Coordinates of C-alpha atoms and ligand atoms in Angstrom, one line a residue:
M63 CA 138.6 17.5 36.6
L64 CA 141.9 15.5 36.1
K65 CA 143.8 18.7 36.5
E66 CA 141.9 19.5 39.7
F67 CA 142.8 16.1 41.0
M68 CA 146.5 16.2 40.0
K69 CA 146.8 19.3 42.2
Y70 CA 146.6 17.1 45.3
Y71 CA 149.8 15.2 44.3
L72 CA 151.8 18.4 44.2
P73 CA 152.8 18.4 47.9
Y74 CA 153.9 14.8 47.6
K75 CA 156.0 14.8 44.5
K76 CA 158.9 12.9 46.1
L77 CA 156.6 10.3 47.6
F78 CA 154.9 9.9 44.3
L79 CA 158.2 9.4 42.5
L80 CA 159.4 6.9 45.1
D81 CA 156.2 4.9 44.9
F82 CA 156.0 5.1 41.1
G83 CA 159.7 4.3 40.6
S84 CA 159.4 1.3 42.9
A85 CA 156.3 0.0 41.2
V86 CA 158.0 0.2 37.8
L87 CA 161.0 -1.7 39.2
V88 CA 158.8 -4.4 40.7
G89 CA 157.1 -4.8 37.3
L90 CA 160.4 -5.1 35.5
L91 CA 161.8 -7.6 38.1
E92 CA 158.6 -9.7 37.7
L93 CA 159.4 -10.0 34.0
L94 CA 163.0 -10.7 34.7
F95 CA 162.3 -13.9 36.7
P96 CA 161.0 -16.0 33.8
L97 CA 163.9 -14.8 31.6
M98 CA 166.5 -15.7 34.3
T99 CA 164.8 -19.1 34.7
S100 CA 165.1 -19.8 31.0
I101 CA 168.8 -18.9 31.1
F102 CA 169.2 -21.0 34.2
I103 CA 167.7 -24.0 32.5
D104 CA 169.2 -23.6 29.0
E105 CA 172.6 -22.2 29.8
L106 CA 173.5 -23.0 33.3
L107 CA 172.1 -26.5 33.8
P108 CA 173.9 -28.1 30.8
T109 CA 177.3 -26.9 32.3
E110 CA 176.6 -29.1 35.3
D111 CA 178.7 -26.6 37.3
W112 CA 177.1 -26.8 40.7
K113 CA 179.1 -23.8 42.0
W114 CA 177.7 -21.4 39.4
I115 CA 174.2 -22.9 39.8
V116 CA 174.3 -22.0 43.5
I117 CA 175.8 -18.5 42.8
A118 CA 173.1 -17.8 40.2
A119 CA 170.4 -19.0 42.7
I120 CA 171.8 -16.8 45.5
S121 CA 172.0 -13.8 43.1
L122 CA 168.4 -14.4 42.1
L123 CA 167.5 -14.6 45.8
I124 CA 169.2 -11.2 46.4
V125 CA 167.4 -9.7 43.4
Y126 CA 164.1 -10.8 44.8
L127 CA 164.9 -9.7 48.3
I128 CA 165.5 -6.3 46.8
E129 CA 162.2 -6.6 44.9
G130 CA 160.6 -7.4 48.3
V131 CA 161.9 -4.1 49.5
F132 CA 160.4 -2.3 46.5
K133 CA 157.1 -4.1 47.0
F134 CA 157.0 -2.9 50.6
I135 CA 157.6 0.6 49.4
V136 CA 154.8 0.3 46.9
T137 CA 152.4 -1.1 49.4
Y138 CA 153.3 1.1 52.4
W139 CA 154.4 4.4 50.9
G140 CA 152.0 4.1 48.0
H141 CA 149.1 3.8 50.5
M142 CA 150.7 6.7 52.5
L143 CA 150.4 8.8 49.3
G144 CA 146.8 7.7 49.0
T145 CA 146.0 8.4 52.6
N146 CA 147.8 11.8 52.6
I147 CA 145.7 12.9 49.6
E148 CA 142.5 11.4 51.2
R149 CA 143.3 13.3 54.5
D150 CA 144.0 16.6 52.6
I151 CA 140.8 16.4 50.6
R152 CA 138.8 15.5 53.7
N153 CA 140.2 18.4 55.7
E154 CA 139.5 20.8 52.9
L155 CA 135.9 19.5 52.7
Y156 CA 135.3 19.7 56.4
S157 CA 136.7 23.2 56.5
H158 CA 134.4 24.2 53.7
L159 CA 131.4 22.5 55.3
Q160 CA 132.0 24.6 58.4
K161 CA 131.5 27.7 56.3
L162 CA 128.3 26.6 54.7
N163 CA 125.1 28.2 56.0
F164 CA 122.2 26.8 57.8
S165 CA 120.2 26.8 54.6
F166 CA 122.7 24.2 53.2
Y167 CA 122.2 22.0 56.2
D168 CA 118.4 22.3 55.9
K169 CA 118.6 20.7 52.5
N170 CA 121.3 18.1 53.1
K171 CA 120.9 15.2 55.4
T172 CA 123.6 14.5 57.9
G173 CA 123.8 10.9 56.8
K174 CA 124.6 12.0 53.2
L175 CA 127.3 14.4 54.4
I176 CA 128.9 11.7 56.6
G177 CA 129.0 9.6 53.5
R178 CA 130.8 12.4 51.6
L179 CA 133.4 12.6 54.4
T180 CA 134.0 8.9 54.8
N181 CA 133.2 6.4 52.0
D182 CA 133.6 8.8 49.1
L183 CA 136.9 10.0 50.4
M184 CA 138.1 6.4 50.9
D185 CA 137.3 5.7 47.2
I186 CA 139.3 8.8 46.2
G187 CA 142.2 7.7 48.4
E188 CA 142.3 4.3 46.7
V189 CA 142.3 5.8 43.2
A190 CA 144.9 8.3 44.2
H191 CA 147.2 5.6 45.2
H192 CA 146.5 2.9 42.6
G193 CA 145.4 5.0 39.7
P194 CA 148.4 6.3 37.9
E195 CA 150.8 3.6 39.2
D196 CA 148.8 0.5 38.6
L197 CA 147.8 1.6 35.1
F198 CA 151.3 2.5 34.1
V199 CA 152.8 -0.7 35.5
A200 CA 150.1 -2.8 34.0
L201 CA 150.6 -1.4 30.5
M202 CA 154.4 -1.6 30.9
T203 CA 154.2 -5.2 32.0
L204 CA 151.9 -6.1 29.1
L205 CA 154.2 -4.5 26.6
G206 CA 157.4 -5.9 28.2
A207 CA 155.8 -9.4 28.3
F208 CA 154.9 -9.1 24.6
V209 CA 158.4 -8.1 23.6
I210 CA 159.9 -11.0 25.7
L211 CA 157.4 -13.5 24.3
L212 CA 158.2 -12.3 20.8
T213 CA 161.9 -12.9 21.3
I214 CA 161.2 -16.4 22.6
D215 CA 158.8 -17.5 19.9
V216 CA 156.8 -15.3 17.5
K217 CA 154.0 -17.8 16.8
L218 CA 153.4 -18.6 20.5
A219 CA 153.5 -14.9 21.3
L220 CA 150.9 -14.1 18.7
V221 CA 148.6 -16.9 19.9
T222 CA 148.9 -15.8 23.5
F223 CA 148.2 -12.2 22.7
T224 CA 145.1 -13.2 20.7
I225 CA 143.7 -15.0 23.7
I226 CA 144.5 -12.3 26.2
P227 CA 142.2 -9.6 24.9
I228 CA 139.3 -12.2 24.7
I229 CA 139.9 -13.0 28.4
F230 CA 140.1 -9.4 29.1
F231 CA 136.9 -8.4 27.5
V232 CA 135.0 -11.3 29.0
T233 CA 136.2 -10.4 32.5
I234 CA 135.4 -6.7 31.9
F235 CA 131.9 -7.8 30.9
F236 CA 131.3 -9.7 34.1
N237 CA 133.1 -7.1 36.2
Q238 CA 130.9 -4.4 35.0
K239 CA 127.8 -6.4 35.8
M240 CA 129.3 -7.1 39.2
G241 CA 130.1 -3.4 39.6
R242 CA 126.6 -2.4 38.9
A243 CA 125.2 -5.0 41.3
F244 CA 127.6 -3.8 44.0
K245 CA 126.5 -0.2 43.3
A246 CA 122.9 -1.2 43.8
L247 CA 124.0 -2.9 47.0
F248 CA 125.7 0.2 48.4
K249 CA 122.6 2.2 47.7
N250 CA 120.6 -0.4 49.4
V251 CA 123.0 -0.4 52.4
S252 CA 122.4 3.4 53.0
R253 CA 118.6 2.8 52.6
F254 CA 118.9 -0.1 55.0
N255 CA 120.8 2.0 57.5
E256 CA 118.1 4.6 57.4
V257 CA 115.5 2.0 58.2
I258 CA 117.6 0.6 61.0
S259 CA 118.3 4.0 62.5
D260 CA 114.6 4.8 62.3
N261 CA 113.6 1.6 63.9
I262 CA 116.2 1.8 66.7
G263 CA 115.5 5.5 67.2
G264 CA 111.8 4.9 67.4
I265 CA 112.0 1.8 69.5
R266 CA 110.4 3.5 72.5
L267 CA 107.4 4.4 70.4
V268 CA 107.2 0.9 68.9
Q269 CA 107.2 -0.6 72.4
A270 CA 104.7 1.9 73.7
F271 CA 102.3 1.0 70.9
T272 CA 103.3 -2.7 71.2
N273 CA 103.7 -2.5 67.5
E274 CA 106.7 -4.9 67.4
K275 CA 105.1 -7.5 65.2
Y276 CA 104.2 -5.0 62.4
E277 CA 107.7 -3.4 62.6
L278 CA 109.4 -6.8 62.5
E279 CA 107.4 -7.8 59.4
Q280 CA 108.5 -4.5 57.8
F281 CA 112.0 -5.0 58.8
K282 CA 112.1 -8.6 57.5
E283 CA 110.9 -7.4 54.1
T284 CA 113.7 -4.8 53.9
N285 CA 116.2 -7.2 55.2
D286 CA 115.1 -9.7 52.6
A287 CA 115.3 -7.2 49.8
F288 CA 118.8 -6.4 51.0
R289 CA 119.8 -10.0 50.9
Q290 CA 118.5 -10.3 47.4
T291 CA 120.6 -7.4 46.2
K292 CA 123.6 -8.9 47.9
L293 CA 123.0 -12.3 46.4
K294 CA 122.8 -10.8 42.9
A295 CA 126.1 -9.1 43.4
Y296 CA 127.7 -12.4 44.6
N297 CA 126.2 -14.2 41.6
F298 CA 128.1 -12.0 39.2
M299 CA 131.1 -12.2 41.5
S300 CA 131.0 -16.0 41.3
W301 CA 130.7 -15.9 37.5
N302 CA 133.5 -13.4 37.3
T303 CA 135.8 -15.6 39.4
T304 CA 134.9 -18.8 37.6
I305 CA 135.2 -17.4 34.1
S306 CA 138.6 -15.7 34.8
H307 CA 139.8 -18.9 36.5
I308 CA 138.8 -21.1 33.6
S309 CA 140.1 -18.8 30.9
Q310 CA 143.4 -18.4 32.7
K311 CA 143.9 -22.1 33.0
A312 CA 142.7 -22.6 29.4
T313 CA 145.3 -20.1 28.2
L314 CA 148.0 -22.0 30.1
I315 CA 146.9 -25.3 28.7
I316 CA 147.0 -23.9 25.1
V317 CA 150.5 -22.6 25.7
L318 CA 151.4 -26.0 27.2
I319 CA 150.2 -27.9 24.2
L320 CA 151.6 -25.5 21.6
G321 CA 154.8 -25.2 23.5
S322 CA 155.2 -29.0 23.8
Y323 CA 154.7 -29.2 20.0
Y324 CA 157.4 -26.6 19.4
V325 CA 159.8 -28.2 21.9
L326 CA 159.3 -31.7 20.2
H327 CA 159.9 -30.1 16.8
G328 CA 163.1 -28.5 18.2
E329 CA 161.8 -25.0 17.7
L330 CA 161.7 -24.0 21.4
S331 CA 164.2 -24.8 24.2
Y332 CA 163.1 -26.2 27.5
G333 CA 164.1 -23.0 29.2
G334 CA 162.2 -20.9 26.6
F335 CA 159.2 -23.2 27.2
V336 CA 159.2 -22.7 31.0
A337 CA 159.8 -18.9 30.6
F338 CA 156.8 -18.8 28.2
I339 CA 154.5 -20.5 30.8
M340 CA 155.8 -18.2 33.5
I341 CA 155.3 -15.0 31.5
T342 CA 151.8 -16.1 30.5
N343 CA 151.2 -16.4 34.2
V344 CA 152.7 -13.0 34.9
L345 CA 150.3 -11.5 32.3
F346 CA 147.2 -12.2 34.4
E347 CA 148.4 -9.7 37.0
P348 CA 148.3 -6.5 34.8
L349 CA 145.0 -7.7 33.5
R350 CA 143.7 -8.0 37.0
A351 CA 145.1 -4.6 37.9
I352 CA 143.4 -2.9 34.8
N353 CA 140.2 -4.7 35.6
L354 CA 140.4 -3.4 39.2
M355 CA 141.0 0.1 38.0
I356 CA 138.0 -0.1 35.7
E357 CA 136.0 -1.0 38.8
M358 CA 137.6 1.5 41.1
F359 CA 137.9 4.5 38.9
P360 CA 134.1 5.3 38.6
K361 CA 133.8 5.1 42.4
G362 CA 136.8 7.5 42.9
Y363 CA 135.5 9.7 40.1
A364 CA 132.0 9.9 41.6
G365 CA 133.5 10.6 45.0
F366 CA 135.7 13.4 43.6
S367 CA 132.8 15.0 41.7
N368 CA 130.7 14.9 44.8
F369 CA 133.5 16.6 46.6
R370 CA 133.9 19.2 43.9
E371 CA 130.1 19.8 43.9
I372 CA 130.2 20.7 47.6
M373 CA 133.3 22.7 47.3
E374 CA 131.7 24.8 44.5
I375 CA 128.8 25.8 46.8
E376 CA 129.6 29.3 47.9
P377 CA 128.2 30.2 51.3
E378 CA 125.6 32.9 50.8
I379 CA 126.5 34.4 54.1
Q380 CA 130.1 35.2 54.6
D381 CA 132.3 38.2 55.3
C382 CA 131.9 41.0 52.7
D383 CA 135.0 42.7 51.3
G384 CA 136.3 45.1 53.9
A385 CA 134.1 43.8 56.6
I386 CA 134.6 45.6 59.9
E387 CA 134.7 44.4 63.5
L388 CA 131.7 44.9 65.7
T389 CA 133.1 46.7 68.7
G390 CA 131.9 48.8 71.7
E391 CA 128.6 48.8 73.4
I392 CA 125.4 47.8 71.8
E393 CA 123.3 51.0 71.4
T394 CA 120.5 49.8 69.2
I395 CA 119.4 46.8 67.3
E396 CA 117.0 47.6 64.5
Y397 CA 114.9 45.3 62.2
D398 CA 113.8 47.4 59.3
H399 CA 111.0 46.0 57.0
V400 CA 112.5 42.6 57.1
Q401 CA 111.1 39.9 54.8
F402 CA 112.3 36.3 54.8
K403 CA 111.6 33.1 53.0
Y404 CA 113.0 29.6 53.4
D405 CA 113.3 28.5 49.7
E406 CA 109.9 29.4 48.5
Q407 CA 108.0 29.5 51.8
H408 CA 107.4 33.1 52.8
V409 CA 108.0 33.2 56.6
L410 CA 108.5 36.8 57.7
N411 CA 106.6 39.9 56.4
D412 CA 107.6 43.4 57.0
I413 CA 109.1 42.9 60.5
S414 CA 110.2 46.2 62.0
F415 CA 111.2 46.9 65.6
K416 CA 114.0 48.5 67.5
I417 CA 115.7 47.4 70.7
K418 CA 117.7 49.8 72.8
H419 CA 120.7 49.0 74.9
G420 CA 119.9 46.8 77.9
E421 CA 116.3 46.2 76.8
Q422 CA 114.6 42.9 77.1
I423 CA 112.2 42.0 74.4
A424 CA 109.9 39.0 74.4
L425 CA 108.5 37.3 71.3
V426 CA 105.3 35.5 71.8
G427 CA 102.6 33.9 69.6
P428 CA 101.5 30.7 68.0
S429 CA 104.0 28.1 67.0
G430 CA 105.3 28.4 63.5
G431 CA 104.6 32.2 63.5
G432 CA 108.3 33.0 62.8
K433 CA 109.7 33.9 66.3
S434 CA 112.8 31.6 66.0
T435 CA 113.3 32.8 62.4
I436 CA 113.4 36.4 63.6
C437 CA 116.1 35.5 66.1
S438 CA 118.2 33.5 63.7
L439 CA 118.5 36.4 61.4
L440 CA 120.5 38.4 64.1
P441 CA 123.6 36.2 64.1
R442 CA 123.1 35.9 60.3
F443 CA 122.4 32.2 60.3
Y444 CA 120.1 33.2 57.5
A445 CA 119.9 36.4 55.5
P446 CA 116.7 38.5 55.0
S447 CA 115.3 38.4 51.5
S448 CA 114.7 42.1 51.8
G449 CA 114.9 44.8 54.4
D450 CA 117.8 45.4 56.7
I451 CA 118.9 44.6 60.2
R452 CA 121.3 47.0 61.8
I453 CA 123.3 47.2 65.0
N454 CA 124.3 50.7 66.1
G455 CA 123.0 51.9 62.7
T456 CA 125.3 49.6 60.7
S457 CA 123.9 46.7 58.5
L458 CA 124.8 43.3 59.9
E459 CA 126.5 42.4 56.6
R460 CA 129.2 45.0 57.2
F461 CA 130.4 43.2 60.3
T462 CA 132.7 40.2 60.3
L463 CA 130.7 37.1 61.1
K464 CA 133.2 36.3 63.9
S465 CA 132.8 39.6 65.7
L466 CA 129.0 39.7 65.2
R467 CA 128.5 36.1 66.5
S468 CA 130.9 36.8 69.4
Y469 CA 128.4 39.5 70.5
I470 CA 125.4 37.1 70.6
G471 CA 124.7 34.3 72.9
I472 CA 122.0 31.8 72.2
V473 CA 120.3 29.5 74.6
Q474 CA 118.3 27.1 72.6
Q475 CA 115.4 24.9 73.5
D476 CA 117.2 21.8 72.4
V477 CA 120.6 22.1 73.8
F478 CA 123.4 20.2 72.1
L479 CA 125.9 18.6 74.3
F480 CA 129.2 17.3 72.9
A481 CA 130.4 13.9 74.1
G482 CA 132.8 15.0 76.8
T483 CA 133.0 16.3 80.3
L484 CA 130.6 18.8 81.8
R485 CA 133.6 21.2 82.1
E486 CA 134.3 21.0 78.3
N487 CA 130.7 21.5 77.5
I488 CA 130.4 24.6 79.7
A489 CA 133.7 26.1 78.6
Y490 CA 133.0 25.3 75.0
G491 CA 134.9 27.7 72.8
H492 CA 136.9 29.0 75.8
P493 CA 139.3 26.1 76.7
D494 CA 141.6 28.3 78.8
V495 CA 139.0 29.4 81.3
D496 CA 139.8 28.2 84.8
D497 CA 137.7 26.1 87.1
S498 CA 136.8 28.9 89.5
D499 CA 135.2 30.8 86.6
I500 CA 133.4 27.7 85.5
M501 CA 132.1 27.1 89.0
K502 CA 130.9 30.7 89.1
A503 CA 129.1 30.2 85.9
V504 CA 127.6 26.9 87.3
E505 CA 126.5 28.8 90.4
Y506 CA 124.9 31.7 88.4
A507 CA 123.2 29.1 86.1
Q508 CA 121.6 27.5 89.2
L509 CA 123.5 24.2 88.6
K510 CA 125.7 24.2 91.6
S511 CA 123.7 21.7 93.7
F512 CA 123.5 19.5 90.6
V513 CA 127.2 19.6 90.0
D514 CA 128.0 19.1 93.7
G515 CA 125.8 16.1 93.7
L516 CA 127.8 14.4 90.9
E517 CA 130.5 12.1 92.0
E518 CA 132.9 13.4 89.4
G519 CA 131.7 16.9 89.4
L520 CA 132.8 18.9 86.4
D521 CA 134.6 15.8 85.1
T522 CA 131.4 13.9 84.6
I523 CA 131.0 12.7 81.1
V524 CA 127.8 14.0 79.4
G525 CA 126.4 13.9 75.9
E526 CA 126.2 10.8 73.9
R527 CA 126.6 7.7 76.1
G528 CA 127.3 10.0 79.1
T529 CA 125.3 10.9 82.1
K530 CA 121.8 11.9 81.0
L531 CA 120.8 15.4 81.7
S532 CA 117.2 16.5 81.9
G533 CA 115.9 19.2 79.5
G534 CA 116.0 21.8 82.3
Q535 CA 119.5 20.9 83.3
K536 CA 120.7 21.0 79.7
Q537 CA 119.2 24.5 79.3
R538 CA 121.0 25.6 82.4
V539 CA 124.3 24.1 81.0
S540 CA 123.6 26.3 78.0
I541 CA 123.1 29.3 80.3
A542 CA 126.3 28.5 82.1
R543 CA 128.0 28.6 78.7
M544 CA 126.7 32.1 78.2
F545 CA 128.2 33.3 81.5
I546 CA 131.6 32.1 80.2
K547 CA 131.1 33.5 76.7
N548 CA 129.7 36.8 78.2
P549 CA 128.2 38.3 75.1
P550 CA 126.4 41.6 75.2
I551 CA 123.3 40.2 73.4
I552 CA 121.4 37.2 74.6
I553 CA 118.7 35.2 72.7
L554 CA 116.7 32.7 74.8
D555 CA 114.4 30.2 73.3
E556 CA 112.4 29.0 76.3
A557 CA 111.8 25.2 76.4
T558 CA 108.3 24.5 75.2
S559 CA 108.0 21.2 76.9
A560 CA 106.5 21.3 80.4
L561 CA 109.0 21.8 83.1
D562 CA 108.2 21.4 86.8
V563 CA 107.7 24.6 88.7
A564 CA 111.0 24.4 90.6
T565 CA 113.0 23.8 87.4
E566 CA 111.2 26.6 85.6
H567 CA 111.9 28.9 88.5
K568 CA 115.6 28.0 88.5
I569 CA 115.9 28.6 84.8
Q570 CA 114.1 31.9 85.2
Q571 CA 116.5 32.9 88.0
A572 CA 119.5 31.9 86.0
F573 CA 118.3 33.8 82.9
D574 CA 117.4 36.9 84.9
L575 CA 121.0 36.9 86.2
L576 CA 122.3 36.4 82.7
A577 CA 120.1 39.1 81.2
K578 CA 121.3 41.7 83.7
G579 CA 123.1 44.5 81.9
R580 CA 122.7 42.8 78.5
T581 CA 120.3 43.3 75.6
S582 CA 118.0 40.3 75.3
L583 CA 115.4 38.7 73.1
V584 CA 113.3 36.0 74.6
I585 CA 111.1 33.6 72.8
A586 CA 108.5 33.0 75.5
H587 CA 106.1 30.2 75.7
R588 CA 105.0 30.7 79.3
L589 CA 103.7 34.2 79.6
S590 CA 104.1 34.2 83.3
T591 CA 107.9 34.6 82.7
I592 CA 107.7 37.8 80.7
K593 CA 105.5 40.1 82.6
G594 CA 108.4 42.3 83.5
V595 CA 110.0 42.7 80.1
D596 CA 110.3 46.0 78.4
R597 CA 108.3 45.1 75.4
I598 CA 106.4 42.1 74.0
L599 CA 106.0 41.5 70.3
Y600 CA 103.1 39.2 69.4
I601 CA 104.1 37.4 66.2
E602 CA 101.6 35.6 64.0
E603 CA 102.1 34.4 60.4
G604 CA 105.3 36.2 60.1
R605 CA 103.9 39.6 61.2
I606 CA 104.0 41.6 64.4
V607 CA 100.4 41.9 65.2
E608 CA 100.6 43.5 68.6
Q609 CA 103.4 45.1 70.6
G610 CA 103.7 46.8 74.0
T611 CA 104.3 46.1 77.6
H612 CA 102.4 43.3 79.4
D613 CA 99.9 45.8 80.9
E614 CA 99.4 47.6 77.6
L615 CA 98.7 44.4 75.8
M616 CA 96.4 43.1 78.5
N617 CA 94.4 46.4 78.3
L618 CA 94.3 46.0 74.5
K619 CA 92.3 42.8 75.0
G620 CA 93.6 41.4 71.7
R621 CA 95.6 38.3 70.8
Y622 CA 98.0 38.5 73.7
Y623 CA 95.2 38.9 76.1
A624 CA 93.5 35.9 74.7
L625 CA 96.7 33.8 74.9
Y626 CA 97.3 34.9 78.4
M627 CA 93.8 34.0 79.5
T628 CA 94.1 30.5 78.0
Q629 CA 97.3 29.9 79.9
F630 CA 95.9 31.5 83.0
E631 CA 92.7 29.4 82.8
H632 CA 94.8 26.3 82.1
L633 CA 96.8 27.0 85.3
T634 CA 93.7 27.5 87.4
V635 CA 92.2 24.2 86.1
E636 CA 95.4 22.5 87.1
Ligands
LIG876 P1 108.2 29.8 65.7 O1 109.5 30.0 66.3 O2 107.3 31.0 65.9 O3 107.5 28.5 66.1 P2 109.6 29.4 63.2 O4 110.4 30.6 63.0 O5 110.3 28.2 63.8 O6 108.3 29.7 64.1 O7 108.9 28.9 61.9 C1 108.3 29.8 61.0 C2 107.9 29.0 59.7 O8 109.1 28.7 59.0 C3 107.2 27.7 60.0 O9 106.2 27.5 59.0 C4 108.3 26.6 59.9 O10 107.7 25.4 59.4 C5 109.2 27.3 58.8 N1 110.6 26.9 59.1 C6 111.3 27.0 60.3 N2 112.5 26.6 60.1 C7 112.7 26.2 58.8 C8 113.7 25.6 58.1 N3 114.9 25.4 58.6 N4 113.5 25.3 56.8 C9 112.3 25.5 56.2 N5 111.3 26.0 56.9 C10 111.4 26.3 58.2

């Protein structure tokens, strides 16, 4: 794991050396100050030579101005090193996430993945910067201080270095308790966020049911539990601060008493005494740094192992060795005894059918029957557990994903709009397309009057916090996208939610235009829209139970007929 991590320092060797070297110099100069002070008091002061006193003071000032520069380097360039590594790991993770399949996203919540890309990575960045440098400098300072204290006074040095480990372990004890309490707090924060997002997301339902009082009580309980966890963490934090404060001062006072004793007995100079106190003070800094590392390291380690865990997931669906480009016309699409299961749930059974060039096939049947799943196997969002799907006689796995997916356009029910302009949303994936082509797509998608009615036309911001589009408009935006993408195969998942007759008509018109000259698969919910298609497959419990043209299936008087009749009756009742 350490080796894996070190790899990320490689591109920044110079930055690392600069940061590391500066940190070492800062550590050394911090030790130098007490020594210089003791020389100042013991050697320079008795000479009473004001000139040399001023020169020495100015020299010291220059030394510490230089130290200031090194400190700046450590803080700024050190963090630059950390942020560089953080950025690189984040890019690597995002690029890997892009390759992971739908099945991965079925199992992993968005919130969790956002955490991986943000908090986890920040923890890694902190350790990347502080880890090696702080530990080394802290150990070096401790050692240096010990040597200097020994040269000043052996007995006092031994006393100080007996007290230091005691302080250290006491602080670690409280720090670990505090660490655990904060860990519980962070867990609570994500749980709390879920509750909040649930409550805000469901606010319309809460208001519609006038269930505010109940929700508020629930919320108060969660909020209180959150407060309790927080308070517990602050309790340990207060102990931690108090104990370390008292122990630091106690150490200084012991040094003060012992030092005074030695000075009075002529065993220690005044300068040595002052240096001793100052060095004892300097000692607390490396202790604090080590302590911080002990706290920070597990977070960074956990973040990095989470990262490695995701990186080690191989996407099941990816280009095979020697994958070929899908080119030319679509002659046939063939599902051949396809079975499929999501994890353990068997969803498709022995699905076989063939579509010829330019044909339009409709999938109908009860919800949950497997229609969407059949469609999502074609762009290889999922892979069949057995059986084969072929285009022009070649298995889908043989094609590169890029070429296969460029051949297929999907108009989903629930259209996703990115936060951005209408233009960006329609031209998604084709940023170079010009406005006249976009307007043509808008016209074909029956959106022209809508866009013309917008004050800012194609520049209107849509998506999150933008102009709200109705379900029907969104679906037509998605159809407009398809005119720009211009793929030979179209999959349309009709909106299930009731649309008014005019909107439905517009979508139908737009889709008919889009389907012209292409091979298409339609998941149809309103049977009135598919009377003219070449073939209808009736899907139930993962099987094709009936297939044929509308007339054939009506004559069969089976499932399709029954479904048609319910919709027809429903319409007449209306
Ligand atoms: P339809 O499109 O006919 O409504 P689907 O293909 O969406 O049917 O669903 C078929 C079955 O697969 C259903 O039982 C559904 O619960 C299940 N299913 C659909 N998508 C997923 C998924 N991403 N993960 C697990 N199960 C799923």
